[in-house]
Structure formats: structure tokens, C-alpha cells
Amino acid sequence: MKRWTVIFILFLIKWSSLGYALSEEKTVLKIAADVVPHAEILELIKPDLAKQGINLKIYTMTDTTLANAQVSDGELDANYFQHHEYLKAQIKDRHLDLVSAGNIHVEPMGIYSDKYKSIKDLPNNSKIGIVNDSTNEYRALVLLEKAGFIKLKNTINPYMATTRDIETYIKPIKIVELDPSLVTRIRNQFDAYITWSSKILEAGIDLDKVRIFSEGGDSPYANIIVVNSKRVNNPAIKTLVRALKSEKVKKFISERYKGAVIASN
């Protein structure tokens, strides 16, 4: 009787330890992100997610070309680098199965210059570099219009905007369309350049020294967590989004980026 009691106790110990081991297993979430501020924000919440059983693996990007296809195909669980309008254009152009899981922050797009201190200082025929990817080029052109350089056609398509959509040059300027990854790298070739604030921070540029015009905090271009449509209700994804929308993250964004990045509502 004692022998069977010992065996039974050992059996319970074995299964309880196995159950403990199983409970200790973590869900792995693989997410691609821009270096600044996206990956920095994700690193902030990584320990908090680990306590909730989620191992966040962050893959930083310098080229976002493949990031959406990788999420659509299931190679990655999510990505964090783009806004709604860019995502819509990507889905339409590449037939991807993607949705937004939540708004996280806004990166105001601005006009920057290493040579001039204000919009008024820019001379006639200034050379201005702007991003050339569909929806962001539209955003850059709208910024130039608000700054008083151009007037856009009423027929402009936000998803296919180019300099051909300029109706009138109010002030003579030369616009150069560039891949977003090049704008800050070759900025010394321009009198001014247009990109979003995270690219300025990522390049190690003092934002306050180069910003001469900017979108306000009411910009509709919130950066989002993007997932395959089949995973939008996944508990780990929901936990990730909750953590990114927490007061801890909002405080971090406010204190670290000083208005260059703004937490979404």
C-alpha cells in the first residue's frame, strides 16, 4: 500500500511539474518596425508583455518594402511603421490580406532645412526633396500647398499623387521626388526637404533646428499595428495593442519625443 502511495505521489509531482512547464511557455510575436520611434516604443513594453506570457521579437527595418507581404503571408505576426492611407494603397496595389489592429501614434510630416530658418527665407527656385510613395507624396504636396508654394488640382487622387497634380506654382520651386529612405541621407543636396518626424529622429538630426513648417497634432495619419485579417482578434495581438495604448507609453512618447511624435487617442 505504501509503495503504491509513493508511486501515486510521484505521478502527481510529475504531472504538476509538467503543467507548470506548460504554463511557463510563452507566445512568440514577431513584429517588424521602424527603428525610431516604433522599435523604441516596442522595447519599452517588451518586459510588460513577457510578464503576460508574450515573447516579443522585434525586427528593425531600414527598408519597409517586404514588411506588408511578410505579415500577409504569415512570416511575421505584425508590423508597425505605416499609417492607414499607406496601408490602403498597399492592399489595393498588392492584393494583401491586411488590417489595422489599432492606432498608436502620429508622426507629423514637416518641411525641414539645414540652410534656412523659416519658410519665408527659402529663395525662388529652391530645390525641395519630397517622399515619392503614393499616399505620402500626397501628404507632402498638401504640406507644400499649406505653406503657400503651390496650388493642387481639385482632381488629385490621394493614392496616386505626383507633381503632375500641381495646378499652379505660387512661388517658383523645384520639387525632387525621392524614395523615403533617401530624403535625409542626401538632404545636403536640397534647400529644404519633406519627410515625417521619425525619419528626422532616426537620422540623429535635431528636429527643432531644422523644422521650418509642420503638420499639427490633428494629422489623420496615425501609425498603426498591422496584422493579417485572420489574426486581428488574436488575444496576443490585442494584448500588444492594449500595452501600446497604455498611459505608460503615452507618457514615454510625450517625454522622449517632445512633440515630434504624438500618442493617438
Phi, psi and omega in degrees: 000318180295322181298316181290329177296316179298316180298317181297318179296317178297322178298316179295319179299317181300312183288326178292322178291324177294318178298321178296317180298318180295321181291338180277347179296140182253149171281130179263127174244118179261121184226132176266141184209150169297155184295310182233131357268356192305305182294325178295320178293318179296321178298326179299318185267355183304313178297324179294320178292324179300323178293339179260013175086019181241120177266107183272118177255117187255126178247110181279147186236147166249341177232120185265010187305317187265350190300322180287319178297323181293325177285318179300322182276350179091003178291327173239153179277330183196166167221162186213093179198350193233168176252174186303314185295321177295318179298316179302317180295320179296317179297317181293315184285327189243002176056053183262150181264079187226150174216164174275136175261354178159146174282138180242308181206166176245137173246099182303135174278143183220164170261126185236153178210136174271352188248333186233152187265345181206165177302320183295335182283341182295124183282167173302146180066024174300144179264120185238123178270132179228158178291146187248009181274120182002270188294328180285333174292320175303314181299319179293319179294321177297322179295319177295325177293315180296329180279355174092015181271326187220167169235128182270154176292148177292340184270007184301136177260116182303337183266353183221030186289139174217179179295345176293346179272006176277124180278316184214142170265109180288322174233131184294120176221160175248118182261129178245120181273129187226153169300137183306328182290344184264340191305307182283334182293324183244029184299335180292350178275356187236156172283329176207162181212152184238126174203184178265160192300327182295328179292328176292314179296317181299326180279359179075024181268139176287107186303317184293337181277338185246346183284124178241349176195144185207155169296160175270179179290353180271011180304135180278003187266066179287136174283143192229160168272124183250133181223165170296141185303331181287347184249006186297332179260011178298132183303322180293321178295317179297321178295319177301311182296319178301316181296321181289338180260011184285163177296329178300315180290319179300319179294317179300313180299315181297314185283324185278320190256353171049043177094347177289335174227137184233129179294138178284159176286000000 
